[in-house]
Protein backbone atom coordinates (compact mmCIF):
# COMPACT_ATOMS: atom_id res chain seq x y z
CA MET A 1 174.48 73.65 102.22
CA LYS A 2 171.78 73.66 99.14
CA THR A 3 169.27 71.77 101.51
CA ILE A 4 170.20 74.92 104.17
CA ILE A 5 169.18 77.57 101.42
CA PHE A 6 166.28 75.16 100.17
CA LYS A 7 164.96 75.08 103.74
CA MET A 8 165.53 79.17 104.27
CA LEU A 9 163.75 79.76 100.76
CA LEU A 10 160.63 77.66 102.14
CA VAL A 11 160.53 79.76 105.17
CA LEU A 12 160.79 82.75 103.20
CA ILE A 13 157.87 82.16 100.83
CA ALA A 14 155.98 80.68 103.73
CA LEU A 15 156.43 83.94 105.47
CA LEU A 16 155.29 85.88 102.22
CA GLY A 17 152.23 83.77 102.06
CA LEU A 18 151.11 84.45 105.77
CA PHE A 19 151.75 88.56 105.24
CA LEU A 20 149.61 88.09 102.24
CA LEU A 21 146.85 86.34 104.03
CA PHE A 22 146.45 88.65 106.74
CA TYR A 23 146.81 91.56 104.18
CA ALA A 24 144.01 89.96 101.80
CA LEU A 25 141.65 89.61 105.16
CA GLY A 26 142.39 93.35 106.66
CA ASP A 27 140.94 94.35 103.07
CA PHE A 28 137.99 91.97 103.45
CA ASN A 29 137.29 93.19 106.99
CA ARG A 30 137.46 96.56 105.63
CA LEU A 31 135.15 95.99 102.33
CA GLU A 32 132.62 94.34 104.80
CA GLU A 33 133.13 97.38 107.17
CA THR A 34 132.54 99.76 104.22
CA LYS A 35 129.30 97.56 103.06
CA GLN A 36 127.73 97.89 106.21
CA ASN A 37 128.37 101.65 106.54
CA ASP A 38 126.98 102.15 103.00
CA GLN A 39 123.59 100.31 103.81
CA PRO A 40 121.01 102.87 105.18
CA GLU A 41 120.09 102.94 108.61
CA GLU A 42 116.36 101.53 109.12
CA ARG A 43 114.26 103.97 110.61
CA PRO A 44 112.81 103.43 114.22
CA ARG A 45 108.67 102.77 113.82
CA ASN A 46 106.41 104.09 115.79
CA ALA A 47 103.97 102.06 117.70
CA ALA A 48 100.68 100.90 117.12
CA LEU A 49 98.06 103.70 118.15
CA THR A 50 96.55 103.04 121.94
CA GLU A 51 93.64 106.08 121.67
CA GLY A 52 91.86 107.77 119.88
CA PRO A 53 90.21 107.62 116.37
CA GLY A 54 93.09 105.90 114.64
CA THR A 55 92.48 102.77 117.10
CA TYR A 56 89.27 102.34 114.58
CA ILE A 57 90.65 102.02 111.73
CA GLY A 58 89.73 98.81 110.11
CA GLU A 59 87.39 98.01 112.51
CA SER A 60 83.52 97.71 112.36
CA ILE A 61 81.70 100.62 112.29
CA ASP A 62 79.98 98.75 115.25
CA SER A 63 82.43 99.55 117.43
CA TRP A 64 82.84 103.42 116.76
CA THR A 65 78.83 103.58 117.07
CA ALA A 66 78.94 101.69 120.49
CA VAL A 67 81.16 104.69 121.87
CA HIS A 68 80.33 107.39 119.73
CA GLY A 69 76.18 106.84 118.76
CA TYR A 70 74.50 106.74 116.22
CA PRO A 71 75.92 109.77 113.56
CA ASP A 72 73.73 113.32 112.29
CA ARG A 73 73.93 112.13 108.73
CA ILE A 74 74.78 109.76 106.21
CA TYR A 75 75.63 109.54 102.63
CA GLN A 76 77.35 108.27 99.90
CA ALA A 77 80.72 109.16 98.37
CA ASP A 78 81.60 108.21 94.76
CA ASN A 79 84.55 105.61 95.72
CA LYS A 80 81.72 103.08 97.37
CA TYR A 81 82.41 104.29 100.69
CA GLN A 82 79.60 106.11 103.10
CA HIS A 83 80.53 109.43 105.02
CA TYR A 84 79.30 108.89 109.07
CA ILE A 85 78.97 112.26 109.73
CA TYR A 86 79.22 113.54 113.41
CA HIS A 87 78.87 117.56 113.81
CA ASP A 88 78.81 119.10 117.22
CA LYS A 89 79.29 122.85 118.29
CA ASN A 90 83.49 122.11 118.60
CA ALA A 91 83.60 118.63 117.07
CA PHE A 92 83.51 117.60 113.68
CA TYR A 93 84.00 113.72 112.54
CA ASP A 94 83.71 112.04 109.17
CA VAL A 95 83.93 108.34 109.41
CA ARG A 96 84.13 106.59 106.02
CA VAL A 97 82.55 103.14 106.01
CA ARG A 98 82.69 100.62 103.09
CA GLU A 99 81.23 97.05 103.84
CA ASN A 100 80.60 97.85 107.51
CA GLN A 101 84.15 98.56 107.72
CA ILE A 102 86.30 101.73 108.68
CA GLY A 103 88.86 103.03 106.53
CA MET A 104 89.29 106.52 107.65
CA ILE A 105 88.38 109.29 110.02
CA TYR A 106 88.62 112.51 109.55
CA ALA A 107 88.42 115.21 113.14
CA THR A 108 88.38 118.83 113.64
CA GLY A 109 87.22 121.28 115.73
CA PRO A 110 88.60 123.04 119.31
CA GLU A 111 87.29 119.56 121.17
CA ALA A 112 87.87 116.85 118.43
CA ASP A 113 89.96 113.88 119.89
CA ILE A 114 92.60 113.61 117.16
CA GLU A 115 95.00 111.79 119.68
CA PRO A 116 98.07 111.53 119.94
CA PHE A 117 97.55 115.29 119.44
CA THR A 118 95.48 117.61 120.10
CA VAL A 119 93.76 120.82 117.86
CA ASN A 120 95.97 123.97 118.42
CA GLN A 121 99.00 122.30 119.46
CA GLN A 122 102.55 123.28 118.06
CA ALA A 123 103.24 121.26 115.17
CA SER A 124 106.88 121.66 115.92
CA ASP A 125 106.00 119.56 119.20
CA ILE A 126 105.27 116.45 117.00
CA PHE A 127 108.92 116.58 115.02
CA ARG A 128 110.37 115.50 118.99
CA GLY A 129 110.19 111.97 119.57
CA THR A 130 108.14 110.93 116.42
CA SER A 131 109.48 109.03 113.22
CA ILE A 132 108.52 110.98 110.00
CA ASP A 133 109.43 109.42 106.78
CA THR A 134 109.26 111.94 104.12
CA GLU A 135 109.73 109.23 101.38
CA PRO A 136 107.40 106.23 102.58
CA SER A 137 106.01 103.30 100.42
CA VAL A 138 103.11 101.49 100.49
CA MET A 139 102.44 97.90 99.43
CA SER A 140 99.52 97.40 97.05
CA GLU A 141 98.06 95.01 94.88
CA ASP A 142 99.06 97.41 92.04
CA GLY A 143 102.50 97.31 92.96
CA ASP A 144 104.69 99.86 95.21
CA TYR A 145 103.48 103.16 95.58
CA HIS A 146 106.20 105.43 96.76
CA PHE A 147 105.32 108.92 97.95
CA GLU A 148 107.74 112.25 98.47
CA LEU A 149 106.71 114.86 100.87
CA THR A 150 107.81 117.92 100.08
CA GLU A 151 109.00 121.05 101.95
CA VAL A 152 105.29 122.66 101.71
CA ASP A 153 103.69 119.30 102.61
CA LEU A 154 105.71 118.99 105.97
CA LYS A 155 104.48 122.06 107.02
CA THR A 156 101.29 121.83 105.64
CA GLN A 157 99.70 118.48 105.66
CA LEU A 158 102.64 116.12 107.49
CA LEU A 159 102.62 112.20 106.70
CA ILE A 160 102.96 109.98 109.77
CA GLN A 161 102.67 106.01 110.11
CA TYR A 162 101.80 104.25 113.14
CA ASP A 163 101.89 100.30 112.27
CA ASP A 164 99.57 100.12 109.87
CA VAL A 165 97.75 103.31 110.16
CA TYR A 166 98.52 106.49 108.02
CA THR A 167 97.93 109.85 109.61
CA GLN A 168 97.96 113.05 107.73
CA VAL A 169 98.35 115.94 110.20
CA TYR A 170 96.93 119.28 108.64
CA ILE A 171 98.78 122.53 109.85
CA ASP A 172 98.13 126.17 109.80
CA ARG A 173 101.43 127.30 107.82
CA GLU A 174 100.77 130.77 109.42
CA THR A 175 100.50 129.67 113.15
CA GLY A 176 102.47 126.46 113.10
CA LYS A 177 99.49 124.90 114.63
CA VAL A 178 97.56 121.97 113.88
CA MET A 179 93.73 122.25 113.06
CA ALA A 180 92.82 118.30 112.21
CA ALA A 181 93.93 114.99 111.32
CA ARG A 182 92.70 112.03 109.10
CA PHE A 183 93.38 108.51 109.86
CA MET A 184 93.30 106.15 107.42
CA SER A 185 94.42 102.61 106.12
CA ALA A 186 96.98 102.31 103.34
CA PRO A 187 94.41 101.61 100.71
CA LEU A 188 92.74 104.78 100.98
CA LEU A 189 96.07 106.84 101.16
CA VAL A 190 97.02 105.15 97.80
CA GLN A 191 93.19 106.18 96.33
CA MET A 192 93.59 109.66 97.80
CA LEU A 193 97.08 110.13 96.62
CA PRO A 194 97.56 113.39 98.38
CA TYR A 195 101.39 113.58 97.94
CA THR A 196 103.84 113.23 94.52
CA ALA A 197 103.59 109.72 93.71
CA HIS A 198 105.10 106.96 91.89
CA LEU A 199 104.34 103.55 91.53
CA ASN A 200 106.88 100.64 90.54
CA GLY A 201 108.93 103.47 89.69
CA GLN A 202 106.58 105.35 87.10
CA PRO A 203 105.22 108.85 88.02
CA ILE A 204 101.71 108.80 88.21
CA GLU A 205 99.64 111.86 88.07
CA ARG A 206 96.54 112.38 90.46
CA THR A 207 93.02 112.39 89.02
CA MET A 208 90.04 114.23 90.56
CA ARG A 209 86.54 112.94 89.78
CA ILE A 210 83.32 114.73 91.54
CA GLU A 211 80.23 112.86 90.31
CA GLN A 212 77.80 112.74 92.76
CA SER A 213 73.94 112.67 92.79
CA ILE A 214 71.56 116.12 94.44
CA LEU A 215 71.32 114.56 97.47
CA GLN A 216 75.22 113.74 97.78
CA GLU A 217 75.88 116.90 96.50
CA GLN A 218 73.56 118.26 99.20
CA ASN A 219 75.65 116.85 101.78
CA ALA A 220 78.79 117.55 100.06
CA GLN A 221 77.96 121.06 100.68
CA GLN A 222 77.41 120.89 103.98
CA THR A 223 80.11 119.00 105.03
CA LEU A 224 82.16 121.75 103.21
CA ILE A 225 80.76 124.64 105.60
CA GLU A 226 80.95 122.71 108.77
CA ILE A 227 84.57 121.85 108.32
CA ILE A 228 85.28 125.97 107.12
CA ASN A 229 83.20 126.64 110.41
CA MET A 230 85.28 124.30 112.70
CA MET A 231 88.16 125.90 111.53
CA ARG A 232 86.54 129.25 112.41
CA ALA A 233 85.99 127.80 116.04
CA ASN A 234 89.44 126.73 116.32
CA TYR A 235 90.10 130.04 116.14
CA GLU A 236 87.04 131.56 118.30
CA ILE A 237 85.20 133.02 115.63
CA HIS A 238 81.69 132.69 114.79
CA PRO A 239 80.47 130.39 112.37
CA LEU A 240 79.10 130.69 109.17
CA ARG A 241 75.17 130.59 107.69
CA LYS A 242 74.82 128.51 105.16
CA ILE A 243 72.70 129.97 102.09
CA GLU A 244 71.22 127.91 99.18
CA ASN A 245 72.65 128.93 95.66
CA ASP A 246 72.86 126.18 92.72
CA GLU A 247 75.33 128.50 91.25
CA SER A 248 78.85 126.64 89.88
CA MET A 249 81.91 128.30 91.43
CA CYS A 250 84.74 126.96 89.85
CA GLN A 251 86.18 129.89 87.81
CA GLN A 252 85.73 132.05 91.30
CA GLU A 253 88.81 132.86 93.14
CA ASN A 254 87.55 130.54 96.29
CA SER A 255 87.35 127.34 94.11
CA THR A 256 89.85 124.32 93.98
CA THR A 257 89.98 120.90 92.90
CA ALA A 258 90.64 118.19 96.07
CA TYR A 259 90.22 114.85 96.96
CA ASP A 260 87.31 115.83 99.31
CA SER A 261 86.39 118.48 101.77
CA ALA A 262 89.09 118.36 104.42
CA GLU A 263 91.72 118.79 101.76
CA ALA A 264 90.12 121.59 99.79
CA VAL A 265 89.61 123.44 103.50
CA ASN A 266 93.58 122.82 104.13
CA GLN A 267 94.31 124.26 100.97
CA TRP A 268 92.05 127.50 101.23
CA LEU A 269 93.62 127.68 104.91
CA ASN A 270 97.47 127.82 103.81
CA GLY A 271 96.36 129.87 100.66
CA HIS A 272 95.47 133.78 100.05
CA GLU A 273 91.84 132.53 100.93
CA ARG A 274 92.54 132.22 104.70
CA GLY A 275 92.01 135.57 105.19
CA MET A 276 88.53 135.27 103.68
CA MET A 277 88.02 132.15 105.39
CA LEU A 278 89.18 133.46 109.16
CA ASN A 279 87.50 136.88 108.68
CA ASN A 280 85.09 137.74 111.29
CA HIS A 281 83.29 140.21 109.75
CA TYR A 282 81.21 137.85 107.32
CA ASP A 283 78.15 136.24 108.22
CA SER A 284 77.03 134.02 105.45
CA ILE A 285 78.51 131.37 102.85
CA VAL A 286 77.50 129.66 99.60
CA ALA A 287 79.02 126.71 98.75
CA SER A 288 79.49 124.56 95.72
CA VAL A 289 81.18 121.06 95.15
CA SER A 290 79.57 120.23 91.77
CA ASP A 291 82.44 120.14 89.41
CA CYS A 292 85.08 121.79 92.03
CA TYR A 293 85.11 122.88 95.59
CA GLY A 294 84.01 126.49 95.55
CA VAL A 295 82.52 129.01 98.43
CA ARG A 296 81.59 132.95 98.57
CA TYR A 297 81.53 134.67 102.04
CA ILE A 298 78.85 136.92 102.53
CA LYS A 299 78.81 140.09 104.68
CA ASN A 300 75.06 140.71 106.20
């Protein structure tokens, strides 16, 4: 009798052990499922560009000139890059070159090639089928840069990564149209810092420095005016004539601090200065780039 009772106890203990084992395995599986669900989904990556200016980033300037010819002018920037400027009636390109390698290309104008986009297309079209990261990270020699795009950025200076090329899409917020594009390498995105940024988890402030020779200043003035005229051309408005003037305009209404002329013009396009920039009653313009970017529009 005792033997039978003992065997029954052993069976009950075994059944209880199996029950506890299956229960524990169920908990473990549920825990693993929870962990998997808690992990952020990997964002799909945009394929590398196969056409347009973006394909030249990181390439030799010789590959660009072999197709586009020699530039209208070349001048030195204060960040050790050279500006190769291409300008005609309906297209403008600013190609940044250092040690014979292309690091950035800015393009605008009604007939400018900004593949995979087009000037004057609706920016809303870009959001269909394009992966856009509003908090991109870039690894550099200094560490991990983390950027944050605001709602305003998404409507005025969208950032899209195509493999190892970063593309800023400049947008006219009032019309929702694409006005220009800037293609660049990761080091130049880090140098430019166009968005709220953190380095290794610490917020960093953007600093602006404009130190130019007289020749650089004259070329920068010309670039500023040419980009403004391209914005006007995008809306079929006649170009402005440049008036020479050495006055500083940093205290005037149409002045700003910016990384370069392209960024300054996009700020004006999406600010209260837009009405003057695209006003067909103005015929001439005075530009200043000495301590800031400033312009004055003149009616003749």
